[in-house]
Coordinates of C-alpha atoms and ligand atoms in Angstrom, one line a residue:
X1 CA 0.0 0.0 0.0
X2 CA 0.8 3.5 -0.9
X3 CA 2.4 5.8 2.2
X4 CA -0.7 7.5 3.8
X5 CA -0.7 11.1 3.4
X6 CA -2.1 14.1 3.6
X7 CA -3.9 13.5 0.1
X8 CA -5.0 10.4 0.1
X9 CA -8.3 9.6 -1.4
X10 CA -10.4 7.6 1.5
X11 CA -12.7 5.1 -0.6
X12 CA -14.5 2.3 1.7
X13 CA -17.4 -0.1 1.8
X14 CA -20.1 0.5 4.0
X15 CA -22.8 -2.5 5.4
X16 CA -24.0 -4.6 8.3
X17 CA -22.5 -7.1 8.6
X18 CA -19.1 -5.6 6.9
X19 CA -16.0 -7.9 8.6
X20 CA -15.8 -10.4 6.4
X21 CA -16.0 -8.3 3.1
X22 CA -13.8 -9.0 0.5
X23 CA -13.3 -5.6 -1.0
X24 CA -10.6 -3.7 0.6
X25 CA -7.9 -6.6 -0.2
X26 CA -9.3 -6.2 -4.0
X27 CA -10.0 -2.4 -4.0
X28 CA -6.4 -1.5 -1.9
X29 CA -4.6 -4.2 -4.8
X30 CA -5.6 -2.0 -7.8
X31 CA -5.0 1.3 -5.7
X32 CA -1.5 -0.3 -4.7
X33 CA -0.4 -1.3 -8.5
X34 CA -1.3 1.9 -10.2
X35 CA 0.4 4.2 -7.4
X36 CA -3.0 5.7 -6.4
X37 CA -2.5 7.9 -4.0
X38 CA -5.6 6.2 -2.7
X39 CA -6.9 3.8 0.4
X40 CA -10.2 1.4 0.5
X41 CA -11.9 0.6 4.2
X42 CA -14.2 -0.9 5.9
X43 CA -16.7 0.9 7.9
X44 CA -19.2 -1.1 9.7
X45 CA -22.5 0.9 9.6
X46 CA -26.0 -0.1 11.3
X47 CA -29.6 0.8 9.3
X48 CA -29.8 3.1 12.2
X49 CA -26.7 5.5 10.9
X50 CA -27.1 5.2 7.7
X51 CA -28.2 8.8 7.6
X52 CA -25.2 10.1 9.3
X53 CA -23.0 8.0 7.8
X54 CA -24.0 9.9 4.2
X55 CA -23.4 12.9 5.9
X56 CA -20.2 12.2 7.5
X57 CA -19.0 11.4 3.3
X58 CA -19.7 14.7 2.5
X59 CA -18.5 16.5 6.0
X60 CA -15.1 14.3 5.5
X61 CA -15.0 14.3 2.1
X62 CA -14.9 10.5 1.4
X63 CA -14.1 10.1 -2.3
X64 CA -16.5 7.0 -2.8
X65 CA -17.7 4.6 -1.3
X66 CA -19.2 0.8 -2.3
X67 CA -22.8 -0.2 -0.4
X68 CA -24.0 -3.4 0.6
X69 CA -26.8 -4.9 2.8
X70 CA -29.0 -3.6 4.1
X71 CA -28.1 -0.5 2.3
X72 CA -28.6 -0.9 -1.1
X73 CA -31.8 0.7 -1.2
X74 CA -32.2 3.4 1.7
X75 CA -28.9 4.6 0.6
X76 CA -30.7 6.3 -2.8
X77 CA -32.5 8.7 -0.9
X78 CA -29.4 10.4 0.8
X79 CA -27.8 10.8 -3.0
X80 CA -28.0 13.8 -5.7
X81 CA -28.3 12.1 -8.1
X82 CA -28.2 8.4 -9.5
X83 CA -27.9 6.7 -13.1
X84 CA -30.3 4.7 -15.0
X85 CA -29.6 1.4 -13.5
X86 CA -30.0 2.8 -10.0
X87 CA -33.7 4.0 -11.1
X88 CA -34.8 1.0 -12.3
X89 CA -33.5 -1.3 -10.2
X90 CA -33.8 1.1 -6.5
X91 CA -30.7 -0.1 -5.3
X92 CA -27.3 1.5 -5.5
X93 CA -23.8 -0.3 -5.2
X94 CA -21.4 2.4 -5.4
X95 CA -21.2 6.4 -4.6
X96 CA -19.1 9.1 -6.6
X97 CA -18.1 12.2 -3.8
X98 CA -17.8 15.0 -6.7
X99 CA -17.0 18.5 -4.6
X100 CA -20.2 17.0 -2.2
X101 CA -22.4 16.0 -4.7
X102 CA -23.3 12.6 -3.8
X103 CA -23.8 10.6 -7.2
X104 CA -25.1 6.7 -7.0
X105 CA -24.4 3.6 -9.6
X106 CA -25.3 0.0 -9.6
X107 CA -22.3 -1.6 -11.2
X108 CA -23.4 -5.7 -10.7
X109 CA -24.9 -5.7 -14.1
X110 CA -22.5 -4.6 -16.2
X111 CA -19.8 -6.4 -13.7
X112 CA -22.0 -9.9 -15.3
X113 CA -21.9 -8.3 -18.7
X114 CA -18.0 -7.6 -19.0
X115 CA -17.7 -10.9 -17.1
X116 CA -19.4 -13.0 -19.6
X117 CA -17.9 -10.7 -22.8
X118 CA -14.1 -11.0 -21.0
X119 CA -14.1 -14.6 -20.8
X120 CA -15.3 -15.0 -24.6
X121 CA -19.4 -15.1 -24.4
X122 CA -21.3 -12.7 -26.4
X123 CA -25.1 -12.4 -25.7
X124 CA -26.1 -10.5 -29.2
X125 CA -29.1 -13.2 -31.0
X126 CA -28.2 -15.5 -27.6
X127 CA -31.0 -17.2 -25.5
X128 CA -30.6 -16.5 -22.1
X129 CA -31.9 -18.6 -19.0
X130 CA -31.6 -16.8 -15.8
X131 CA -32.5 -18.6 -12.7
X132 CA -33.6 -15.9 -9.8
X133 CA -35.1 -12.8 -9.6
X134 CA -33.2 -11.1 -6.0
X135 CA -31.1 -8.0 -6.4
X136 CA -28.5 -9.0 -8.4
X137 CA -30.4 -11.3 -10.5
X138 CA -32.5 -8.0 -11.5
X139 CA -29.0 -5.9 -11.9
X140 CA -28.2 -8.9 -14.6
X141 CA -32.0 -9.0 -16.1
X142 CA -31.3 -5.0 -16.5
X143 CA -28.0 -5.1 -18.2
X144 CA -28.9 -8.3 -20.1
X145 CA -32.1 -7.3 -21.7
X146 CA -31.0 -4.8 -24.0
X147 CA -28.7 -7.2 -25.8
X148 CA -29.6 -10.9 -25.1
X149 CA -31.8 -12.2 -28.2
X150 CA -34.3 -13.4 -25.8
X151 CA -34.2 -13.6 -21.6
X152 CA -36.2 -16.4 -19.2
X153 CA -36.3 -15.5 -16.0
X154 CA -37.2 -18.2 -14.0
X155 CA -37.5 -17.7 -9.8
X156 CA -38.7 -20.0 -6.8
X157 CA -41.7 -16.7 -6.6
X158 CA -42.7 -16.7 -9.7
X159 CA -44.6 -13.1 -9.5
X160 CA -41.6 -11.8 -8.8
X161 CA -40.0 -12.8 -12.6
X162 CA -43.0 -11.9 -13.8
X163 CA -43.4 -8.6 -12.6
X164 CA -39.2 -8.2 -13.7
X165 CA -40.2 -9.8 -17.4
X166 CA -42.8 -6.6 -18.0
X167 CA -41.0 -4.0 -16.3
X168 CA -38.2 -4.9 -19.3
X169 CA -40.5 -5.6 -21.8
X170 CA -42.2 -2.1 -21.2
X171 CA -38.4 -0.4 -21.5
X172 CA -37.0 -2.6 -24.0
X173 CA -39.8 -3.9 -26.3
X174 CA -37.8 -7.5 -26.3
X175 CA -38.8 -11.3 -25.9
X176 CA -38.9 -11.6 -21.9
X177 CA -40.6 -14.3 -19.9
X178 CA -40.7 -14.7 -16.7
X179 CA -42.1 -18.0 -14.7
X180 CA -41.6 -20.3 -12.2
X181 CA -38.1 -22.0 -11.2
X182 CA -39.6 -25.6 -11.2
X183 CA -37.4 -28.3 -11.9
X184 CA -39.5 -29.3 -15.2
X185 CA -39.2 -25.5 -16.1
X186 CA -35.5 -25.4 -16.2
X187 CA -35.1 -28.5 -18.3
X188 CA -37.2 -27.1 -20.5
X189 CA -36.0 -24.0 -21.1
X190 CA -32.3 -25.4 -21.1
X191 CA -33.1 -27.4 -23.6
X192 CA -32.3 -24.2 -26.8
X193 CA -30.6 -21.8 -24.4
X194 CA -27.2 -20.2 -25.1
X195 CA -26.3 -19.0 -21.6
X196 CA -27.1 -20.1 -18.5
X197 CA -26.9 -17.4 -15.3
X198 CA -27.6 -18.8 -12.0
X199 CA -28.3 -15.9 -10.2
X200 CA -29.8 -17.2 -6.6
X201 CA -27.3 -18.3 -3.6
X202 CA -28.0 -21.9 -4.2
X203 CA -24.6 -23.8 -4.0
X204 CA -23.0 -20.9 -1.9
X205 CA -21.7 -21.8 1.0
X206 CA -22.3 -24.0 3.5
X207 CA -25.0 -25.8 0.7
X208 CA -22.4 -26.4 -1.6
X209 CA -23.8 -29.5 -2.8
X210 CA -26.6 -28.4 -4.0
X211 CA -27.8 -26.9 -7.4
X212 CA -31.0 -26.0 -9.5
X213 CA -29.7 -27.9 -12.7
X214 CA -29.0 -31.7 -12.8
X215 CA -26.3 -32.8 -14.6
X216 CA -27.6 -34.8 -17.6
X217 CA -29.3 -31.0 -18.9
X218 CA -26.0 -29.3 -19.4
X219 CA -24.4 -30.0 -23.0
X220 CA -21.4 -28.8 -24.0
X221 CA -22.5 -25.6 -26.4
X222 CA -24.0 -23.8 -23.3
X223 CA -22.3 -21.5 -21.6
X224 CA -22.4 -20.9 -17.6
X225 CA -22.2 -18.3 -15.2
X226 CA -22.7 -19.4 -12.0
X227 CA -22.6 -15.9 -10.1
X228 CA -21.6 -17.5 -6.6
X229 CA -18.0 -16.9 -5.6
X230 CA -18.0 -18.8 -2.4
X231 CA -16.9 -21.5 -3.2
X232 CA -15.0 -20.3 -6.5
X233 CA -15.9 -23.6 -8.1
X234 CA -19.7 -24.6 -7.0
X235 CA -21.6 -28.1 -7.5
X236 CA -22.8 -26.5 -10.9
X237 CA -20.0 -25.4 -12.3
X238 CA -18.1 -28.3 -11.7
X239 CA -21.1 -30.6 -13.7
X240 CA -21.2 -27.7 -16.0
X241 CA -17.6 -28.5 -17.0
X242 CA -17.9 -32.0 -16.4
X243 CA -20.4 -31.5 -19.1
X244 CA -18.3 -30.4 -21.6
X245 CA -19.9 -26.5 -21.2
X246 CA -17.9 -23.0 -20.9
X247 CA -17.6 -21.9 -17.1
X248 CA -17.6 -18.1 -15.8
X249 CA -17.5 -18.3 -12.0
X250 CA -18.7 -15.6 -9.7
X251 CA -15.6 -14.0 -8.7
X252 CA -15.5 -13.2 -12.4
X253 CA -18.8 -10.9 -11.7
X254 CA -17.3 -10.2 -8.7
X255 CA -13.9 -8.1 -9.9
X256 CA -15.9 -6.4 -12.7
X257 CA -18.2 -5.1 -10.5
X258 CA -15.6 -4.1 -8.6
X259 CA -13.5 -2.9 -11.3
X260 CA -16.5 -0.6 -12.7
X261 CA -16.6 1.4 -9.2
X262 CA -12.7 1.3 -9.3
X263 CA -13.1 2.8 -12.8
X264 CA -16.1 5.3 -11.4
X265 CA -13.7 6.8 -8.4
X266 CA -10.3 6.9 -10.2
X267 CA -11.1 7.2 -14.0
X268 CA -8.1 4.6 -14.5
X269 CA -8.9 1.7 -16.2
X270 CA -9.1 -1.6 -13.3
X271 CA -6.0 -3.6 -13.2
X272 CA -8.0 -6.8 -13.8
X273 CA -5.8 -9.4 -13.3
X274 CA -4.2 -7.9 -9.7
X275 CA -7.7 -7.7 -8.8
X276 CA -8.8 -11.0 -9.3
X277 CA -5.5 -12.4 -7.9
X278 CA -6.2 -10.5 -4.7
X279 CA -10.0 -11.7 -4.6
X280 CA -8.7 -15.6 -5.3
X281 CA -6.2 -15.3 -2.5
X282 CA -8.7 -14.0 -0.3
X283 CA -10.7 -16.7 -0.9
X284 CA -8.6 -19.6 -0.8
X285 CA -7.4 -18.4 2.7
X286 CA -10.7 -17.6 4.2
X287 CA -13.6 -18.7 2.0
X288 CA -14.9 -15.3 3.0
X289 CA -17.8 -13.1 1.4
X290 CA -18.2 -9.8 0.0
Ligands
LIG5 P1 -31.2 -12.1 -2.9 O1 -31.5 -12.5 -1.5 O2 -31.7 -10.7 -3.3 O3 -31.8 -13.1 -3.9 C1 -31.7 -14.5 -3.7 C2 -32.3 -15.3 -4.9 O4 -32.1 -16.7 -4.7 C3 -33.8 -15.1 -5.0 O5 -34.2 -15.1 -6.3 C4 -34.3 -16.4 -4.3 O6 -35.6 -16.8 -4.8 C5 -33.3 -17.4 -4.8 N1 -33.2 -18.6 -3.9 C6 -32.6 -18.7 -2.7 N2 -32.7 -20.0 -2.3 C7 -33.4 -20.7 -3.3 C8 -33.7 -22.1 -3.4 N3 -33.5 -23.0 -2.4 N4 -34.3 -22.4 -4.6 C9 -34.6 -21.5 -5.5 N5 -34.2 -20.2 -5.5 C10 -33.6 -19.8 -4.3 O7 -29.7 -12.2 -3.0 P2 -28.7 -11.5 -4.1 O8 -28.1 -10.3 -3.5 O9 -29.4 -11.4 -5.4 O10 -27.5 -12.6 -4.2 C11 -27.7 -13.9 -4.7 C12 -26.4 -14.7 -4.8 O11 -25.5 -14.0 -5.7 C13 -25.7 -14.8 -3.5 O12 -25.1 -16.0 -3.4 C14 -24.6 -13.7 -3.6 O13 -23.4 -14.0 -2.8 C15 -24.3 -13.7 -5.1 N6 -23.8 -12.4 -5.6 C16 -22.7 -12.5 -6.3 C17 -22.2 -11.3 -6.9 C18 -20.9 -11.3 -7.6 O14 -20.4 -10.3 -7.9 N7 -20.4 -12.5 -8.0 C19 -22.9 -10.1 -6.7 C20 -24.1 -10.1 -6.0 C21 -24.5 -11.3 -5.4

């Protein structure tokens, strides 16, 4: 890490719970190999603070700051102003500190898109099967819609992907569905897709053994992003490969999301590849989460 000084930039990640976060080793990384003048921490902040916290950004002049539960939401009505992403989706992930104008961004959709388009997947014409309909599962609906060639959304509520499906369909004009997550649905529907996304926290630790898709419905022409990081390698990305299929894990999501709120704060381009190392050593020594 860079010497401390009387200029450096204060970035940090604010939630609750916040210890076992795995951005300041990622963030602090980047910072560190580009000789940013720069330093990413942890602040551990209750729903109760929230408030004050937001103020204490501008009265201290944090540069930026990432957010994560339970602030995701409550966080947008403390900011100036917030992008497109943020209005659709009323959650924010990231805050610009611009001379004490608060601005908000939601970076975990286009951290899936660059994910999936880094590792060699394209989603123009493709047929995409996204199973889950939480936050970041809408983040990746958001982002994916506009280019995918057509999107199922398949969740364990299924009002909830269906009330996601016509919200796109009503920005976007495009071929959404949304349904149930039933075993018989996901077969189905795997059956012609291109890309596969699971997008809930089955397989994350401690079920680890568990996933949505059996086996024998993955093929070796699909691709899949399982966006669970911890483990790296889950139950269905290991039968995904076992399968024959292309395999985008989560921490893949995880540094591009990351890197886009680098990107947001320092206007450098994120050093990828120091970023990922520092997330996959993080993980291998703790098996923490974000
Ligand atoms: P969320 O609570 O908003 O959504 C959880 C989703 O999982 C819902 O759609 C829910 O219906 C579904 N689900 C949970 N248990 C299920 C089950 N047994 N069967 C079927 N569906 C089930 O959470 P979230 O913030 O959207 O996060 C979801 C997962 O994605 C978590 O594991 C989280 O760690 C991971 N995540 C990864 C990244 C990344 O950058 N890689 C970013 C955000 C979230």
């Amino acid at each position: 890490m860079m010497a401390i000084s009387g200029k450096t930039r204060v970035c940090g990640v604010i939630g609750d719970p916040i210890e076992h976060t795995l951005s300041p080793p990622i963030q602090n990384a980047a910072f560190s190999h580009l000789k940013l003048d720069f330093v990413f921490l942890a602040f551990h902040v209750k729903a109760a603070d929230l408030e004050n916290a937001i103020r204490g950004m501008r009265g201290l002049g944090i540069h930026g700051l990432n957010v994560t539960m339970p602030h995701k939401s409550t966080v947008i009505s403390y900011l100036d102003k917030v992008d497109s992403a943020v209005k659709f989706l009323g959650s924010a992930n990231t805050i610009l500190n611009r001379d004490g104008k608060l601005s908000g961004f939601s970076t975990d959709g286009v951290g899936a898109l660059k994910a999936l388009r880094e590792n060699g997947a394209e989603l123009a014409e493709k047929k995409v099967l996204l199973l889950g309909a939480g936050g970041a599962a809408k983040a990746i609906a958001f982002s994916f819609a506009q280019e995918a060639g057509s999107l199922c959304i398949l969740n364990r509520v299924p009002e909830k992907a269906a009330v996601l499906a016509d919200a796109l369909n009503r920005m976007f004009g495009k071929k959404i569905v949304g349904g149930a997550l039933s075993p018989s649905a996901v077969q189905k529907n795997l059956r012609d897709a291109d890309i596969l996304v699971n997008a809930t926290s089955v397989g994350m630790h401690p079920t680890v053994n568990q996933s949505l898709v059996a086996p024998q419905w993955l093929k070796p022409n699909l691709v899949v992003m399982d966006i669970v990081y911890n483990p790296v390698e889950t139950k269905l990305a290991k039968d995904a490969k076992t399968a024959g299929a292309k395999v985008i894990s989560g921490v893949e999501m995880l540094i591009y999301q990351g890197a886009a709120s680098f990107e947001i704060w320092t206007g450098r381009s994120a050093p990828i590849g120091v970023m990922r190392k520092a997330a996959l050593n993080k993980l291998s020594n703790t098996g923490e989460n974000k």
